[in-house]
Tab-separated table of C-alpha atoms in Angstrom:
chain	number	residue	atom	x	y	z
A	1	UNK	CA	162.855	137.227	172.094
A	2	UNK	CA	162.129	134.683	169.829
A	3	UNK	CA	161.644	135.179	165.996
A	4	UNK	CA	158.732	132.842	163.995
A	5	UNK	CA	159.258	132.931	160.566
A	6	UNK	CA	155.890	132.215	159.888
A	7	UNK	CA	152.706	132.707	157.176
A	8	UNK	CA	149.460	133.185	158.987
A	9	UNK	CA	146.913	130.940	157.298
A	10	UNK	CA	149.816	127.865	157.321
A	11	UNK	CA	148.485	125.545	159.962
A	12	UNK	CA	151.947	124.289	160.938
A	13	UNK	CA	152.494	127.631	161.288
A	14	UNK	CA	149.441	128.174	163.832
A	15	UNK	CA	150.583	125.336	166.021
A	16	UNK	CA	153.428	127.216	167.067
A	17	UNK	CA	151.597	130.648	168.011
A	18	UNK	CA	148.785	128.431	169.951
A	19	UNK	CA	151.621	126.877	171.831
A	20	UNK	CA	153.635	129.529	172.743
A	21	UNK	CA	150.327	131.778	173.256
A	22	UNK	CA	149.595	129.162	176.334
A	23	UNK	CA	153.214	128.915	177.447
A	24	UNK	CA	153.025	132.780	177.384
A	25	UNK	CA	156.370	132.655	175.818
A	26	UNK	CA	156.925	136.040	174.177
A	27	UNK	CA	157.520	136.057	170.340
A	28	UNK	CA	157.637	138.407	166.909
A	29	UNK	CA	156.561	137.335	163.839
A	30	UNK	CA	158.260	137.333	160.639
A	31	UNK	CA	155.904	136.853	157.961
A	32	UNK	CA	157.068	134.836	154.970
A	33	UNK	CA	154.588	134.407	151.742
A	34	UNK	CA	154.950	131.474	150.517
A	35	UNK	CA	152.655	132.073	147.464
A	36	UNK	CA	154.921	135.082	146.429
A	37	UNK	CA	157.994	132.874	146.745
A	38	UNK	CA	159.258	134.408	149.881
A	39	UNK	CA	160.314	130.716	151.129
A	40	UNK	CA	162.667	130.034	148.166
A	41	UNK	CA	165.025	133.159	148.027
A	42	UNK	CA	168.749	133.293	149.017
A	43	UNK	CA	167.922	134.793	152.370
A	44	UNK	CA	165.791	133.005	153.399
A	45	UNK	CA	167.641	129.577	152.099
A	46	UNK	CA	170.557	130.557	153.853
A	47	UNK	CA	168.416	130.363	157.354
A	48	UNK	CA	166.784	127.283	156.805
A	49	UNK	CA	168.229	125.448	153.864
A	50	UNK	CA	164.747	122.896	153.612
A	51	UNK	CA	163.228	126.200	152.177
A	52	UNK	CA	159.787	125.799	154.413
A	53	UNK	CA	157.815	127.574	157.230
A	54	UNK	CA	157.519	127.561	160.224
A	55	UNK	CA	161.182	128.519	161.287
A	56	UNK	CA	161.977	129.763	164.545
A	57	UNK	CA	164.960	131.669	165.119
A	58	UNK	CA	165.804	131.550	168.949
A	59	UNK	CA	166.785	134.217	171.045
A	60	UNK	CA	170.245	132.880	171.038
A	61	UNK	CA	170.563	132.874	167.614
A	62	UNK	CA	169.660	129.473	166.775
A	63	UNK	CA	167.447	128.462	164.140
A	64	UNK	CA	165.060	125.288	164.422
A	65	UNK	CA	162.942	123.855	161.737
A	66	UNK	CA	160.054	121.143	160.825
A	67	UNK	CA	157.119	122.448	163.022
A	68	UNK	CA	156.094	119.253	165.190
A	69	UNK	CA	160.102	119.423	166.311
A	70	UNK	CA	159.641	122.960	167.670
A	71	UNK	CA	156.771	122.230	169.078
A	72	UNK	CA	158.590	119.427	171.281
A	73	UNK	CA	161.235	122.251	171.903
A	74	UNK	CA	158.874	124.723	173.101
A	75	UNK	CA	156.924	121.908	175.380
A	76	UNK	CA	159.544	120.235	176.965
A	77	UNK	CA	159.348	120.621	181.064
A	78	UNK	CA	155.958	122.377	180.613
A	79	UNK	CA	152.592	121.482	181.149
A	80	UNK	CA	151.822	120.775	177.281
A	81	UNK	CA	154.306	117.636	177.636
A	82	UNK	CA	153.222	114.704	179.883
A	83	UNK	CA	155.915	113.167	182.128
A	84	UNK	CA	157.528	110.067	181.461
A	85	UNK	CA	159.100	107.841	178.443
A	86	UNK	CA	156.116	106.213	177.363
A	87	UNK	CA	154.054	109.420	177.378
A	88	UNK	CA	156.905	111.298	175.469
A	89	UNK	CA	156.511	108.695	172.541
A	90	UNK	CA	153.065	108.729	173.015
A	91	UNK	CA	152.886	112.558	171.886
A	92	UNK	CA	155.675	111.869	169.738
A	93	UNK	CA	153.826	108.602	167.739
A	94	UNK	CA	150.411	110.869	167.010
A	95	UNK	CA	153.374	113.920	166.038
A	96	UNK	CA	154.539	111.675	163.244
A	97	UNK	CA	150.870	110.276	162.508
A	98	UNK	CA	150.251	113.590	161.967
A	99	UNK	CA	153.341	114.745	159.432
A	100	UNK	CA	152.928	111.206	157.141
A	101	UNK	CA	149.283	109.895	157.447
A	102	UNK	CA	147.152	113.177	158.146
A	103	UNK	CA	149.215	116.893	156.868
A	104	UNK	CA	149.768	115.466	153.297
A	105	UNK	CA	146.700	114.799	152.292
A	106	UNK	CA	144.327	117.107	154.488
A	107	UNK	CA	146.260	120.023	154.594
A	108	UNK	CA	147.891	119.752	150.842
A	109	UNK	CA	144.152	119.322	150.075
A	110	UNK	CA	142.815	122.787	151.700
A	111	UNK	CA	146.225	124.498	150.269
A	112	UNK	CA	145.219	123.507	146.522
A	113	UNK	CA	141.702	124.100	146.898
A	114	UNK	CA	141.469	127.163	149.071
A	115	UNK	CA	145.021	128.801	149.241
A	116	UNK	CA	146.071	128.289	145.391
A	117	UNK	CA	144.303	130.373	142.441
A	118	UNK	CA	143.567	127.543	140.263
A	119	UNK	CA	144.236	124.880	142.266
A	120	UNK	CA	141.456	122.684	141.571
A	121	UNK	CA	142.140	121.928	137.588
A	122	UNK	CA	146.051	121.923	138.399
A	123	UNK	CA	145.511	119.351	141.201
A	124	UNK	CA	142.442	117.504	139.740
A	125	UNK	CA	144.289	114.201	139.124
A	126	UNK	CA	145.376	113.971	143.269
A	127	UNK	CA	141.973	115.176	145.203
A	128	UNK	CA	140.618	111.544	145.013
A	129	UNK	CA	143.646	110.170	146.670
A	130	UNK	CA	144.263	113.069	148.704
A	131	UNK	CA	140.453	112.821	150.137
A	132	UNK	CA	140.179	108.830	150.303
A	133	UNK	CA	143.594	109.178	152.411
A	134	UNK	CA	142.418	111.948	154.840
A	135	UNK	CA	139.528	110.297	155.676
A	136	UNK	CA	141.462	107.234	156.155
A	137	UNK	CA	143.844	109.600	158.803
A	138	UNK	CA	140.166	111.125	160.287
A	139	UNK	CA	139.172	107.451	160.954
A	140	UNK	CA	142.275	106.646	162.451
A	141	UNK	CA	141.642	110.074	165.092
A	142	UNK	CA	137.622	108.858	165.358
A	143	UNK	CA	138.435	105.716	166.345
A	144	UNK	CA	141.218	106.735	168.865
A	145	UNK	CA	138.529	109.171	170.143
A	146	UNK	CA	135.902	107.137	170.751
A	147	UNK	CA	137.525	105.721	173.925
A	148	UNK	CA	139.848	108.916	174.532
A	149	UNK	CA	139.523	112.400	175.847
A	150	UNK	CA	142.697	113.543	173.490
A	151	UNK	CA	145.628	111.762	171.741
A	152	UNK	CA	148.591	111.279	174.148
A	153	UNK	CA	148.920	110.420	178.148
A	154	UNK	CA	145.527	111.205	179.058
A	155	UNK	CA	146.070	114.503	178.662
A	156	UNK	CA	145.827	117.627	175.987
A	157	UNK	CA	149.539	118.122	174.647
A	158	UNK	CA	151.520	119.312	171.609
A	159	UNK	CA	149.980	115.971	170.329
A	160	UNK	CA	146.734	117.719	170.306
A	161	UNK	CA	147.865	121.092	169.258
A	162	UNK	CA	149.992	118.763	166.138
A	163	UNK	CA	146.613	117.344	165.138
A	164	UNK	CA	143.868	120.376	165.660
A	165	UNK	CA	145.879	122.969	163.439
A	166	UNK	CA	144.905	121.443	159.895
A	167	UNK	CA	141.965	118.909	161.342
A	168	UNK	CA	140.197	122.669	162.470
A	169	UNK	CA	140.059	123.567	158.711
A	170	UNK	CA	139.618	119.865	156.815
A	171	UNK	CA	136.307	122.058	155.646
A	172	UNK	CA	139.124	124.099	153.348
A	173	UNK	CA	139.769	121.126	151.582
A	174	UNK	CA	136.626	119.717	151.351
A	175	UNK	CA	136.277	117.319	153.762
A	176	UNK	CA	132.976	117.002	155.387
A	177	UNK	CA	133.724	116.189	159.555
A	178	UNK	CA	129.835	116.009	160.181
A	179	UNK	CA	130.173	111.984	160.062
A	180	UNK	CA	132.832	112.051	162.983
A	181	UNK	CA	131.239	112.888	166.158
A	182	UNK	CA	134.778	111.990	168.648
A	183	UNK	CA	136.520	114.526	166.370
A	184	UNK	CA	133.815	117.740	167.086
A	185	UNK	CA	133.543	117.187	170.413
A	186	UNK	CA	137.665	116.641	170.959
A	187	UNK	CA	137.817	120.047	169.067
A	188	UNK	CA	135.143	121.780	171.409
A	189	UNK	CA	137.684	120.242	173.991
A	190	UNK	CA	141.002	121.811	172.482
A	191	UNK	CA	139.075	125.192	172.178
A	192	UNK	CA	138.316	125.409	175.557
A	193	UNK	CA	141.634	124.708	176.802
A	194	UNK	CA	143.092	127.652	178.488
A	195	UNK	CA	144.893	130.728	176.771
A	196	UNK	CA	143.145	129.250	172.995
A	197	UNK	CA	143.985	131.845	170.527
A	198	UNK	CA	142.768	131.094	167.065
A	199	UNK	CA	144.378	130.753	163.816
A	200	UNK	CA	144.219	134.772	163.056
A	201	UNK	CA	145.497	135.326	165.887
A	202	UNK	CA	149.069	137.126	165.888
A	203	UNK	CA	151.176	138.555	169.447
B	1	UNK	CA	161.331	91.183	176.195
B	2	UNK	CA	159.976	93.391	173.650
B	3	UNK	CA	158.114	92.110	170.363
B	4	UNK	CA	159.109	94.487	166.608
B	5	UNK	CA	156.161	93.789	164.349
B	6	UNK	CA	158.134	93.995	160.959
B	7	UNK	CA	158.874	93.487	157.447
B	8	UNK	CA	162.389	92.353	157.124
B	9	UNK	CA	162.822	94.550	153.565
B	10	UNK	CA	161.401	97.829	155.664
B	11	UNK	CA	163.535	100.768	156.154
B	12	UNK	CA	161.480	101.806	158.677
B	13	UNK	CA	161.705	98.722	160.376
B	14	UNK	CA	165.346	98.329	159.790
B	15	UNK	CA	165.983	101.362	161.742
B	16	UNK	CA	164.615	99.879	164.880
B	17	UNK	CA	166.579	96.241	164.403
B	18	UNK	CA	169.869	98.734	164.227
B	19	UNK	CA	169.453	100.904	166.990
B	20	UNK	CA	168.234	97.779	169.547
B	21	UNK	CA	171.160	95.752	168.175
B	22	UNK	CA	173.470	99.177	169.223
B	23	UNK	CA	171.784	99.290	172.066
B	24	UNK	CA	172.326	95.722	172.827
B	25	UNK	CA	168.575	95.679	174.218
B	26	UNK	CA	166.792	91.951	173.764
B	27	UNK	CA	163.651	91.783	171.530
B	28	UNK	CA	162.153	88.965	169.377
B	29	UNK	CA	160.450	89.941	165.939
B	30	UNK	CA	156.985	89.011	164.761
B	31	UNK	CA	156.927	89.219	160.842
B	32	UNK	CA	154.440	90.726	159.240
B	33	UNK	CA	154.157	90.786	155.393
B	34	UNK	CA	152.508	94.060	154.431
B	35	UNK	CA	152.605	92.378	150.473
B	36	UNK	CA	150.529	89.754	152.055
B	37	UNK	CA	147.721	91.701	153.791
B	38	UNK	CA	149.267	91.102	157.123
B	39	UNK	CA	148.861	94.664	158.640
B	40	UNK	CA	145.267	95.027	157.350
B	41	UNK	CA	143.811	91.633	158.810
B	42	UNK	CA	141.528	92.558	162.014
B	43	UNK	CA	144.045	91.139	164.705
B	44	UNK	CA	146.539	93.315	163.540
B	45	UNK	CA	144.341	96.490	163.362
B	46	UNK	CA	143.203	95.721	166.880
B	47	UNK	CA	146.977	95.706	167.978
B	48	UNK	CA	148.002	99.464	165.427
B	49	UNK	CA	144.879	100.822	164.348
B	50	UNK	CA	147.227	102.571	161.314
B	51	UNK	CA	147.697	99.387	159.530
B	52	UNK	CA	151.385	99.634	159.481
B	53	UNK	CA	154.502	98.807	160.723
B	54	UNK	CA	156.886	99.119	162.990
B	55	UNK	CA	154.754	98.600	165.551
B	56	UNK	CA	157.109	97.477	168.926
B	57	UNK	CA	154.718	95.616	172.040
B	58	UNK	CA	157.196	96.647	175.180
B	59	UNK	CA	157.535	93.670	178.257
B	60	UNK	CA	155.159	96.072	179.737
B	61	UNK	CA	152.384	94.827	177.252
B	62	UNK	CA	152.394	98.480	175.884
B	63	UNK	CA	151.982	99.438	171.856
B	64	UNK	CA	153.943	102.009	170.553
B	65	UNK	CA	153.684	102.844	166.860
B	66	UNK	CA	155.817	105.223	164.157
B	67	UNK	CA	158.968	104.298	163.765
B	68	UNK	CA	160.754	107.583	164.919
B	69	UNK	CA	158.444	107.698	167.881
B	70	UNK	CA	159.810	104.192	169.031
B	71	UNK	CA	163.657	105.158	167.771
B	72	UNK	CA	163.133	108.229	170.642
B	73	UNK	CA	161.950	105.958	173.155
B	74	UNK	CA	164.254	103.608	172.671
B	75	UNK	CA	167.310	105.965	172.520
B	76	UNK	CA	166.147	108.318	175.822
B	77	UNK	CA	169.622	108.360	178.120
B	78	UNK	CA	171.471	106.414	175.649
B	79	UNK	CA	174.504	107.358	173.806
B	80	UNK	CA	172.114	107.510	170.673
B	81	UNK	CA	170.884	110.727	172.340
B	82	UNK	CA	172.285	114.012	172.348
B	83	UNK	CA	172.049	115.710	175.845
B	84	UNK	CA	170.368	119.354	175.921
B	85	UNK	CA	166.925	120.073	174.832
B	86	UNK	CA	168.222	122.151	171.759
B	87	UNK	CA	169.993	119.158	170.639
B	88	UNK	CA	166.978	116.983	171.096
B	89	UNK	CA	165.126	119.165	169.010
B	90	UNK	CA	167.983	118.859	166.080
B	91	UNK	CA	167.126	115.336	166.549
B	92	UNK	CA	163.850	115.591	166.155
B	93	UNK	CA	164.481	118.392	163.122
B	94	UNK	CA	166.135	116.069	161.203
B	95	UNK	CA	163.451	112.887	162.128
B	96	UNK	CA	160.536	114.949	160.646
B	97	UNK	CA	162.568	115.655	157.551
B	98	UNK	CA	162.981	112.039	157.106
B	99	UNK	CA	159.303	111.487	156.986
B	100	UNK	CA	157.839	114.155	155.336
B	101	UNK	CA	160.606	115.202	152.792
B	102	UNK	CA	162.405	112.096	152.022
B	103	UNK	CA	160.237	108.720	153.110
B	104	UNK	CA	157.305	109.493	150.979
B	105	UNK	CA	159.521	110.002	148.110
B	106	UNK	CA	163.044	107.937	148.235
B	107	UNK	CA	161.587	105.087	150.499
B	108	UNK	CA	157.919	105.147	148.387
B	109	UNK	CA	159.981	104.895	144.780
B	110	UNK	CA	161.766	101.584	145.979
B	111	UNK	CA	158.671	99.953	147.160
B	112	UNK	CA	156.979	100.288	144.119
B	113	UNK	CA	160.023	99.954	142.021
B	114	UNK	CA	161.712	96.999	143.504
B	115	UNK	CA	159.472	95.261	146.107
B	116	UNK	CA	156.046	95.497	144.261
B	117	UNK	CA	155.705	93.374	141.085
B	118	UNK	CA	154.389	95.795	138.244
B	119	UNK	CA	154.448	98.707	140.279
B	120	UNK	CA	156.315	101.184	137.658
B	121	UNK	CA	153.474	100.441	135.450
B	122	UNK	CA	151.376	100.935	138.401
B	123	UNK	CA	152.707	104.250	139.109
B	124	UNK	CA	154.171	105.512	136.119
B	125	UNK	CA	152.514	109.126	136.458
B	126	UNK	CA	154.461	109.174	139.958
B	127	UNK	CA	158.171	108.434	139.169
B	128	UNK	CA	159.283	111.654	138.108
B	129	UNK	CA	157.793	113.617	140.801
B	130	UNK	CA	159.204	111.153	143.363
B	131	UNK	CA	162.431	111.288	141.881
B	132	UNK	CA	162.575	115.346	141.961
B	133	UNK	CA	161.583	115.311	145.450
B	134	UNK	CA	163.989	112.683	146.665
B	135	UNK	CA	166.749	114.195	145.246
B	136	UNK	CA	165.905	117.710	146.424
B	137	UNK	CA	165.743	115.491	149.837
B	138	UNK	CA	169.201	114.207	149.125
B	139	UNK	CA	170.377	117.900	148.293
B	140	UNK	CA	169.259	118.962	151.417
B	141	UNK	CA	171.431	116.441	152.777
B	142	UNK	CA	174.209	116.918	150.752
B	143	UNK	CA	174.656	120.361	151.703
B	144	UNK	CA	174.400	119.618	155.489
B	145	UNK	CA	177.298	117.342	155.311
B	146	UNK	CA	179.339	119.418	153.250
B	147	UNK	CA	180.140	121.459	157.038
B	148	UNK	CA	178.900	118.672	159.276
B	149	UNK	CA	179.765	114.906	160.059
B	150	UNK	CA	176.577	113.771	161.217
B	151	UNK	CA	172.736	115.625	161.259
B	152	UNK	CA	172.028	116.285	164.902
B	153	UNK	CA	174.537	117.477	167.383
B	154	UNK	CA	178.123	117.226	166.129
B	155	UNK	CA	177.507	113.111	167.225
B	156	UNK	CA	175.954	110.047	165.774
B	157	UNK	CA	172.415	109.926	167.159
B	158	UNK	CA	169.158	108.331	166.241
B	159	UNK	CA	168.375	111.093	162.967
B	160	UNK	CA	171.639	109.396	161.510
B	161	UNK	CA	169.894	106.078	161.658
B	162	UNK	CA	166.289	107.477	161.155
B	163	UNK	CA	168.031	109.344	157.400
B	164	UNK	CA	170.297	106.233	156.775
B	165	UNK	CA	167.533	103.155	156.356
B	166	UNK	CA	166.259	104.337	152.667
B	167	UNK	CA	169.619	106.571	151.994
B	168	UNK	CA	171.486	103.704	152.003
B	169	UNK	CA	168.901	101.984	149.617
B	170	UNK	CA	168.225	104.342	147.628
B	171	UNK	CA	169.354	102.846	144.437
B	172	UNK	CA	166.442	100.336	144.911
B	173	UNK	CA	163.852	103.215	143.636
B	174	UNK	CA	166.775	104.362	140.731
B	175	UNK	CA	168.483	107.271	142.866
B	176	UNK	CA	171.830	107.353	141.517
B	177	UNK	CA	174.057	108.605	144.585
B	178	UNK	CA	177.374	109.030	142.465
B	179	UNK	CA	176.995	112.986	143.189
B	180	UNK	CA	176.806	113.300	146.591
B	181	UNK	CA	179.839	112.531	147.740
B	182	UNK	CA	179.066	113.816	151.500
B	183	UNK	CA	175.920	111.270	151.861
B	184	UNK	CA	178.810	108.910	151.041
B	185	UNK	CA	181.206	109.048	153.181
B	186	UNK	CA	178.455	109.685	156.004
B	187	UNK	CA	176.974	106.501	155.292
B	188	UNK	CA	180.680	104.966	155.588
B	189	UNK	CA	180.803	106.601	158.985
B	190	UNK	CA	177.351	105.017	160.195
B	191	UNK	CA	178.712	102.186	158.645
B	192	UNK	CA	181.484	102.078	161.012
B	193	UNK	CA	179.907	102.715	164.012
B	194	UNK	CA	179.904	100.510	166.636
B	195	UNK	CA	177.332	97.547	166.746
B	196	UNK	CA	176.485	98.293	162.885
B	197	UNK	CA	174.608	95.371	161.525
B	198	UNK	CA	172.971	95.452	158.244
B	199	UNK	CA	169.419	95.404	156.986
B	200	UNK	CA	169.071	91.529	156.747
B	201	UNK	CA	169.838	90.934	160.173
B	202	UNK	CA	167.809	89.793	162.756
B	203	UNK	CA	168.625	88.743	166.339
């Protein structure tokens, strides 16, 4: 069985239990605390050396890092991947949207806020960049939206799952999604997809 | 034949001028000066709603964006690919390191350091952080190569170009590489690949 080194209420974390929750591929859970430092210590260094969650240690003993690349791992020949070059890239060009233009700013914005005793006054000189720069990434999805079901191929993907996991919980770091009609009802769309288990949710 | 939208100076777009020219695959570039304005003006929106480049138009009239999303589709059943899903996953490992541990800080340094006129005033409450990220990007690095001759695979792949476009440049944003002697003599060895052609060129 696979291994997720994991902390629950880390959204690249959650994109990894939603997809393997509808690929009912069966998984255990490591749980790693970030906050406590768990992430940093020899150990857990000596498995993955980039000193981050999610990790997932296969069931042969391999270990794979950097969330949107196990995704792609997990997805390949299944229904969460659409066929084809193009559509590959496709998933793959909203994947990397998501890790530059959307996860630094909306996600580092909910983990100082929400996650981080004191976060606000350590932070205070960022949140203006880190809001103007999310909003920026939410326009980007809006826009794609407006004339799209979901991100990649046609079709809901890891490209999806990549985006939902920290767009779900923009509210955590302030970021008011009332303004953004494509992005609601694309999220009522995700939720509905078959086999949806939400961020809580462990195996 | 397919159109790069680039900036000649761009890592990001050097990566895709080095793996087409490996590749020996035709395409003609369209420059776009990102110092000038040219990725914000509305034709240029209406072709990459991100405002950035890369951004490659395929014969097929087709817009793909990010630059490692275009480096996989370029690179599918090449020689620049590892074969076996766990390998492509390594790939991929080592693609999203790129941009979300190193890029942002080793690639972001030298833009406002050497291609922006008065950035380090500019962004003089930035430098050090950038600087203690990138080189905890380069340590990373460093310590991969100290077993390994390339990132992904045991082979020379894609994540070697993706993690060699700012490496090699990273003196431009004041990285002094004199201690990592494995990032050297891997960038001699993607130096000496086959087809290797350097950041100024253009087909």
């Amino acid at each position: 069985m696979h291994t997720l080194y994991s902390m629950q209420n880390s959204g690249n974390c959650y994109k990894l239990r939603l997809a393997m929750a509808q690929l009912s591929i069966p998984f255990e859970i490591h749980d790693v605390d970030i906050l406590k430092g768990e992430s940093r210590t020899p150990e857990f260094l000596a498995l993955n050396p980039n000193g981050k969650v999610p990790a997932l240690r296969l069931k042969t003993g391999q270990l794979l890092s950097e969330s949107n690349a196990i995704l792609f791992f997990l997805a390949e020949d299944t229904p969460l991947m659409p066929e084809g070059k193009f559509c590959r890239a496709e998933v793959l060009q909203w994947m990397f949207f998501e890790q530059y233009s959307h996860e630094p700013y909306i996600a580092v914005a909910r983990f100082w806020l929400k996650l981080m005793k004191g976060g606000r006054e350590l932070k205070r000189d960022m949140l203006d960049d880190w809001w103007e720069r999310g909003y920026e990434a939410l326009g980007v999805m809006e826009r794609h939206l407006e004339t799209h079901d979901f991100f990649a191929a046609g079709q809901y993907s890891i490209a999806d799952i990549a985006l939902y996991a920290y767009t779900h919980v923009a509210g955590d770091g302030e970021f008011d999604l009332s303004d953004f009609p494509g992005i609601n009802a694309w999220m009522t769309r995700v939720q509905n997809q078959p086999g949806h288990v939400a961020m809580d949710w462990r195996p």
